[in-house]
Amino acid sequence: MTRRCLSLILIGVLLNLAAGGQALARVPGKDQTPPVEKIKAKIAKLGVGEKARAQIKLRNGQTIKGYVSNAGADDFRFTDQKTGQTTTIAYADVVEVKKPGMSKLTKIVIVAGIGVVVVALIGYIDFRRNCCF
């Protein structure tokens, strides 16, 4: 019986260690501004129309939310979500393009966290049921 309790404790400790996240670090020497080709590729991946929503951060620090209404070779037209105003933006003026909502990685981490909690809870219940306290 003591071997079983010891193995359950070990499983609990391992689950606890697995639940601890890793720290993500950025490389300090890496250039913070992505090349124009990457921005073009992100805009092309979004597509055109009201379903092509994005949050765009410009070099001047301004952040606008809306959708891509037209994409060209050197620039694209972006319609502001709140005002409905359409602006022509050069790809070179864009620092960052984000899709609104949670990223796929965030969703995976949330589901994995819920799974770890459920497994830990089942292990704890089994531990309490089989060990004498």
Short mmCIF file of N, CA and C in Angstrom, two decimals, residues 1-64:
data_model
loop_
_atom_site.label_atom_id
_atom_site.label_comp_id
_atom_site.label_asym_id
_atom_site.label_seq_id
_atom_site.Cartn_x
_atom_site.Cartn_y
_atom_site.Cartn_z
N MET A 1 0.82 -1.20 0.00
CA MET A 1 0.00 0.00 0.00
C MET A 1 0.87 1.26 0.00
N THR A 2 1.97 1.26 0.67
CA THR A 2 2.82 2.45 0.72
C THR A 2 3.47 2.72 -0.63
N ARG A 3 3.75 1.67 -1.41
CA ARG A 3 4.30 1.87 -2.74
C ARG A 3 3.30 2.60 -3.63
N ARG A 4 2.05 2.24 -3.48
CA ARG A 4 1.02 2.88 -4.30
C ARG A 4 0.89 4.36 -3.93
N CYS A 5 0.92 4.65 -2.65
CA CYS A 5 0.84 6.06 -2.22
C CYS A 5 2.04 6.84 -2.71
N LEU A 6 3.22 6.22 -2.64
CA LEU A 6 4.42 6.89 -3.10
C LEU A 6 4.36 7.17 -4.61
N SER A 7 3.86 6.20 -5.38
CA SER A 7 3.75 6.41 -6.82
C SER A 7 2.72 7.49 -7.15
N LEU A 8 1.63 7.55 -6.39
CA LEU A 8 0.64 8.60 -6.62
C LEU A 8 1.20 9.98 -6.26
N ILE A 9 1.99 10.05 -5.22
CA ILE A 9 2.62 11.32 -4.86
C ILE A 9 3.60 11.75 -5.96
N LEU A 10 4.37 10.78 -6.47
CA LEU A 10 5.31 11.07 -7.54
C LEU A 10 4.59 11.57 -8.79
N ILE A 11 3.46 10.95 -9.14
CA ILE A 11 2.67 11.39 -10.29
C ILE A 11 2.17 12.82 -10.06
N GLY A 12 1.71 13.11 -8.85
CA GLY A 12 1.25 14.46 -8.54
C GLY A 12 2.36 15.49 -8.67
N VAL A 13 3.56 15.17 -8.21
CA VAL A 13 4.70 16.08 -8.31
C VAL A 13 5.06 16.31 -9.78
N LEU A 14 5.07 15.23 -10.56
CA LEU A 14 5.39 15.37 -11.98
C LEU A 14 4.36 16.22 -12.71
N LEU A 15 3.09 16.05 -12.39
CA LEU A 15 2.05 16.88 -13.00
C LEU A 15 2.23 18.34 -12.62
N ASN A 16 2.59 18.57 -11.37
CA ASN A 16 2.81 19.94 -10.91
C ASN A 16 3.99 20.58 -11.65
N LEU A 17 5.06 19.80 -11.87
CA LEU A 17 6.20 20.33 -12.61
C LEU A 17 5.85 20.57 -14.07
N ALA A 18 5.02 19.70 -14.64
CA ALA A 18 4.63 19.85 -16.04
C ALA A 18 3.75 21.07 -16.25
N ALA A 19 3.01 21.46 -15.23
CA ALA A 19 2.11 22.60 -15.35
C ALA A 19 2.87 23.92 -15.37
N GLY A 20 4.09 23.96 -14.84
CA GLY A 20 4.89 25.18 -14.84
C GLY A 20 5.29 25.54 -16.25
N GLY A 21 5.00 26.79 -16.70
CA GLY A 21 5.29 27.21 -18.07
C GLY A 21 6.75 27.58 -18.25
N GLN A 22 7.15 27.65 -19.48
CA GLN A 22 8.49 28.08 -19.82
C GLN A 22 8.46 29.57 -20.13
N ALA A 23 9.50 30.25 -19.74
CA ALA A 23 9.60 31.67 -20.04
C ALA A 23 10.10 31.85 -21.46
N LEU A 24 9.41 32.67 -22.22
CA LEU A 24 9.81 32.95 -23.59
C LEU A 24 10.63 34.24 -23.59
N ALA A 25 11.82 34.17 -24.15
CA ALA A 25 12.69 35.33 -24.18
C ALA A 25 12.88 35.79 -25.62
N ARG A 26 13.04 37.07 -25.78
CA ARG A 26 13.33 37.63 -27.09
C ARG A 26 14.83 37.84 -27.21
N VAL A 27 15.31 37.68 -28.41
CA VAL A 27 16.72 37.91 -28.67
C VAL A 27 16.92 39.43 -28.73
N PRO A 28 17.78 39.99 -27.85
CA PRO A 28 17.90 41.45 -27.79
C PRO A 28 18.50 42.07 -29.04
N GLY A 29 19.35 41.36 -29.79
CA GLY A 29 19.98 41.94 -30.95
C GLY A 29 19.14 41.87 -32.20
N LYS A 30 18.00 41.22 -32.15
CA LYS A 30 17.18 41.04 -33.33
C LYS A 30 16.47 42.35 -33.69
N ASP A 31 16.41 42.65 -34.98
CA ASP A 31 15.76 43.86 -35.46
C ASP A 31 14.26 43.79 -35.16
N GLN A 32 13.69 44.84 -34.59
CA GLN A 32 12.30 44.85 -34.17
C GLN A 32 11.34 45.15 -35.32
N THR A 33 11.82 45.71 -36.42
CA THR A 33 10.92 46.04 -37.53
C THR A 33 10.98 44.94 -38.59
N PRO A 34 9.86 44.30 -38.85
CA PRO A 34 9.86 43.23 -39.85
C PRO A 34 10.00 43.80 -41.26
N PRO A 35 10.58 43.04 -42.17
CA PRO A 35 10.73 43.53 -43.54
C PRO A 35 9.37 43.71 -44.22
N VAL A 36 9.37 44.49 -45.27
CA VAL A 36 8.14 44.81 -46.00
C VAL A 36 7.51 43.55 -46.58
N GLU A 37 8.32 42.59 -47.00
CA GLU A 37 7.79 41.36 -47.59
C GLU A 37 6.96 40.56 -46.59
N LYS A 38 7.37 40.55 -45.33
CA LYS A 38 6.59 39.85 -44.30
C LYS A 38 5.24 40.53 -44.08
N ILE A 39 5.24 41.84 -44.08
CA ILE A 39 3.99 42.59 -43.91
C ILE A 39 3.07 42.32 -45.10
N LYS A 40 3.63 42.34 -46.32
CA LYS A 40 2.82 42.04 -47.52
C LYS A 40 2.21 40.65 -47.42
N ALA A 41 3.00 39.69 -46.95
CA ALA A 41 2.51 38.31 -46.84
C ALA A 41 1.38 38.21 -45.81
N LYS A 42 1.51 38.92 -44.70
CA LYS A 42 0.45 38.90 -43.67
C LYS A 42 -0.84 39.54 -44.19
N ILE A 43 -0.71 40.64 -44.92
CA ILE A 43 -1.88 41.30 -45.48
C ILE A 43 -2.53 40.40 -46.53
N ALA A 44 -1.71 39.76 -47.36
CA ALA A 44 -2.25 38.85 -48.39
C ALA A 44 -2.95 37.67 -47.74
N LYS A 45 -2.41 37.18 -46.63
CA LYS A 45 -3.03 36.05 -45.92
C LYS A 45 -4.38 36.45 -45.33
N LEU A 46 -4.50 37.68 -44.88
CA LEU A 46 -5.77 38.16 -44.33
C LEU A 46 -6.86 38.20 -45.40
N GLY A 47 -6.47 38.60 -46.60
CA GLY A 47 -7.44 38.73 -47.68
C GLY A 47 -7.99 40.13 -47.74
N VAL A 48 -9.09 40.28 -48.49
CA VAL A 48 -9.71 41.59 -48.68
C VAL A 48 -11.19 41.47 -48.37
N GLY A 49 -11.74 42.48 -47.71
CA GLY A 49 -13.16 42.51 -47.39
C GLY A 49 -13.38 42.65 -45.90
N GLU A 50 -14.64 42.72 -45.52
CA GLU A 50 -14.98 42.95 -44.11
C GLU A 50 -14.57 41.81 -43.20
N LYS A 51 -14.36 40.63 -43.77
CA LYS A 51 -13.91 39.50 -42.95
C LYS A 51 -12.40 39.51 -42.75
N ALA A 52 -11.69 40.38 -43.45
CA ALA A 52 -10.23 40.49 -43.34
C ALA A 52 -9.87 41.49 -42.25
N ARG A 53 -10.36 41.25 -41.05
CA ARG A 53 -10.12 42.17 -39.93
C ARG A 53 -8.71 42.05 -39.42
N ALA A 54 -8.19 43.18 -38.93
CA ALA A 54 -6.83 43.21 -38.41
C ALA A 54 -6.67 44.41 -37.48
N GLN A 55 -5.60 44.32 -36.70
CA GLN A 55 -5.17 45.45 -35.89
C GLN A 55 -3.77 45.79 -36.39
N ILE A 56 -3.59 47.02 -36.84
CA ILE A 56 -2.33 47.42 -37.47
C ILE A 56 -1.66 48.50 -36.65
N LYS A 57 -0.37 48.28 -36.38
CA LYS A 57 0.42 49.27 -35.66
C LYS A 57 1.36 49.92 -36.67
N LEU A 58 1.32 51.24 -36.71
CA LEU A 58 2.12 52.00 -37.68
C LEU A 58 3.42 52.48 -37.03
N ARG A 59 4.35 52.91 -37.87
CA ARG A 59 5.65 53.40 -37.38
C ARG A 59 5.51 54.63 -36.48
N ASN A 60 4.47 55.43 -36.70
CA ASN A 60 4.28 56.63 -35.88
C ASN A 60 3.65 56.32 -34.52
N GLY A 61 3.41 55.02 -34.25
CA GLY A 61 2.88 54.61 -32.95
C GLY A 61 1.37 54.44 -32.94
N GLN A 62 0.70 54.88 -33.97
CA GLN A 62 -0.75 54.78 -34.05
C GLN A 62 -1.18 53.33 -34.29
N THR A 63 -2.23 52.90 -33.61
CA THR A 63 -2.80 51.57 -33.79
C THR A 63 -4.23 51.73 -34.28
N ILE A 64 -4.56 51.06 -35.39
CA ILE A 64 -5.91 51.15 -35.92
C ILE A 64 -6.49 49.75 -36.09
#
